[in-house]
mmCIF file of C-alpha atoms in Angstrom:
data_model
loop_
_atom_site.group_PDB
_atom_site.id
_atom_site.type_symbol
_atom_site.label_atom_id
_atom_site.label_comp_id
_atom_site.label_asym_id
_atom_site.label_seq_id
_atom_site.Cartn_x
_atom_site.Cartn_y
_atom_site.Cartn_z
ATOM 1 C CA MET A 519 13.872 -39.788 95.068
ATOM 2 C CA GLU A 520 13.748 -40.069 91.294
ATOM 3 C CA MET A 521 17.097 -39.931 89.499
ATOM 4 C CA GLN A 522 17.194 -37.375 86.729
ATOM 5 C CA GLU A 523 17.952 -38.558 83.199
ATOM 6 C CA LYS A 524 20.966 -36.271 82.949
ATOM 7 C CA THR A 525 22.497 -37.894 86.072
ATOM 8 C CA MET A 526 21.761 -41.376 84.757
ATOM 9 C CA VAL A 527 23.446 -40.604 81.438
ATOM 10 C CA ALA A 528 26.502 -39.125 83.162
ATOM 11 C CA ASP A 529 26.761 -42.088 85.570
ATOM 12 C CA THR A 530 26.476 -44.574 82.662
ATOM 13 C CA LEU A 531 29.146 -42.740 80.651
ATOM 14 C CA THR A 532 31.417 -42.858 83.682
ATOM 15 C CA GLY A 533 30.882 -46.570 84.037
ATOM 16 C CA ILE A 534 31.498 -47.222 80.339
ATOM 17 C CA ASN A 535 34.677 -45.157 80.432
ATOM 18 C CA GLY A 536 35.831 -47.257 83.392
ATOM 19 C CA GLU A 537 35.168 -50.445 81.434
ATOM 20 C CA LEU A 538 37.220 -49.130 78.512
ATOM 21 C CA VAL A 539 40.136 -48.505 80.861
ATOM 22 C CA ARG A 540 39.900 -52.070 82.129
ATOM 23 C CA TYR A 541 39.871 -53.492 78.593
ATOM 24 C CA ALA A 542 42.914 -51.355 77.752
ATOM 25 C CA GLU A 543 44.683 -52.907 80.765
ATOM 26 C CA MET A 544 43.619 -56.525 80.108
ATOM 27 C CA ILE A 545 44.124 -56.869 76.345
ATOM 28 C CA PRO A 546 47.916 -56.444 76.257
ATOM 29 C CA GLN A 547 48.341 -58.648 79.336
ATOM 30 C CA THR A 548 46.825 -61.811 77.936
ATOM 31 C CA GLU A 549 48.745 -64.287 75.844
ATOM 32 C CA ASN A 550 45.679 -66.325 74.882
ATOM 33 C CA LYS A 551 44.806 -65.155 71.348
ATOM 34 C CA GLU A 552 41.195 -66.264 71.608
ATOM 35 C CA LEU A 553 40.689 -64.378 74.861
ATOM 36 C CA LYS A 554 42.482 -61.336 73.465
ATOM 37 C CA GLN A 555 40.145 -61.327 70.439
ATOM 38 C CA THR A 556 37.084 -61.684 72.669
ATOM 39 C CA LEU A 557 38.181 -58.772 74.882
ATOM 40 C CA LYS A 558 38.780 -56.666 71.757
ATOM 41 C CA GLN A 559 35.236 -57.426 70.593
ATOM 42 C CA PHE A 560 33.863 -56.455 73.985
ATOM 43 C CA ARG A 561 35.942 -53.259 73.900
ATOM 44 C CA MET A 562 34.597 -52.390 70.437
ATOM 45 C CA ALA A 563 31.005 -52.898 71.612
ATOM 46 C CA CYS A 564 31.684 -50.801 74.665
ATOM 47 C CA GLU A 565 33.189 -48.024 72.539
ATOM 48 C CA GLN A 566 30.112 -48.071 70.311
ATOM 49 C CA SER A 567 27.830 -47.790 73.342
ATOM 50 C CA GLN A 568 29.935 -44.935 74.683
ATOM 51 C CA GLU A 569 29.715 -43.083 71.370
ATOM 52 C CA GLU A 570 25.947 -43.537 71.113
ATOM 53 C CA LEU A 571 25.406 -42.363 74.699
ATOM 54 C CA TYR A 572 27.784 -39.442 74.197
ATOM 55 C CA GLN A 573 25.762 -38.370 71.135
ATOM 56 C CA ILE A 574 22.531 -38.546 73.165
ATOM 57 C CA ALA A 575 24.097 -36.420 75.869
ATOM 58 C CA ARG A 576 25.231 -33.877 73.286
ATOM 59 C CA ASP A 577 21.831 -33.833 71.573
ATOM 60 C CA LYS A 578 20.096 -33.133 74.888
ATOM 61 C CA SER A 579 22.708 -30.612 75.974
ATOM 62 C CA TYR A 580 23.659 -32.781 78.957
ATOM 63 C CA TYR A 581 27.251 -32.539 77.821
ATOM 64 C CA VAL A 582 28.897 -29.582 76.234
ATOM 65 C CA PRO A 583 32.374 -30.356 74.956
ATOM 66 C CA ALA A 584 35.293 -28.094 75.635
ATOM 67 C CA GLN A 585 36.212 -25.518 73.041
ATOM 68 C CA LYS A 586 38.143 -26.986 70.092
ATOM 69 C CA ALA A 587 41.867 -26.606 70.233
ATOM 70 C CA THR A 588 43.441 -24.043 67.964
ATOM 71 C CA THR A 589 45.804 -25.106 65.191
ATOM 72 C CA GLU A 590 48.665 -23.735 67.234
ATOM 73 C CA GLU A 591 47.684 -25.782 70.273
ATOM 74 C CA VAL A 592 47.401 -28.960 68.168
ATOM 75 C CA GLU A 593 50.823 -28.353 66.608
ATOM 76 C CA HIS A 594 52.342 -27.745 70.024
ATOM 77 C CA VAL A 595 51.089 -31.059 71.363
ATOM 78 C CA LYS A 596 52.182 -32.872 68.184
ATOM 79 C CA GLY A 597 55.590 -31.347 68.666
ATOM 80 C CA LEU A 598 55.775 -32.662 72.206
ATOM 81 C CA PHE A 599 55.235 -36.197 70.974
ATOM 82 C CA THR A 600 57.675 -35.961 68.113
ATOM 83 C CA SER A 601 60.489 -34.325 70.037
ATOM 84 C CA LYS A 602 62.742 -35.893 72.611
ATOM 85 C CA THR A 603 61.743 -33.417 75.321
ATOM 86 C CA LEU A 604 58.494 -35.027 76.426
#
């Protein structure tokens, strides 16, 4: 059974997103500055790959982003993070 391109792109994006989560967990936990810098470089490369693949998915209509938030919705969320009631 041949895997469709759309499925491969989605699976790859899921994998990349998982890697980004792992880097976010590892970077603040290491005290070794050289290792921390290396992990940051890997994370940046991973983010770039994610962005490129995301753009391909959008261009081929494999991924349709959610509707953009309204100004009111954005202000509401900002308010949540700036108030003490989060």
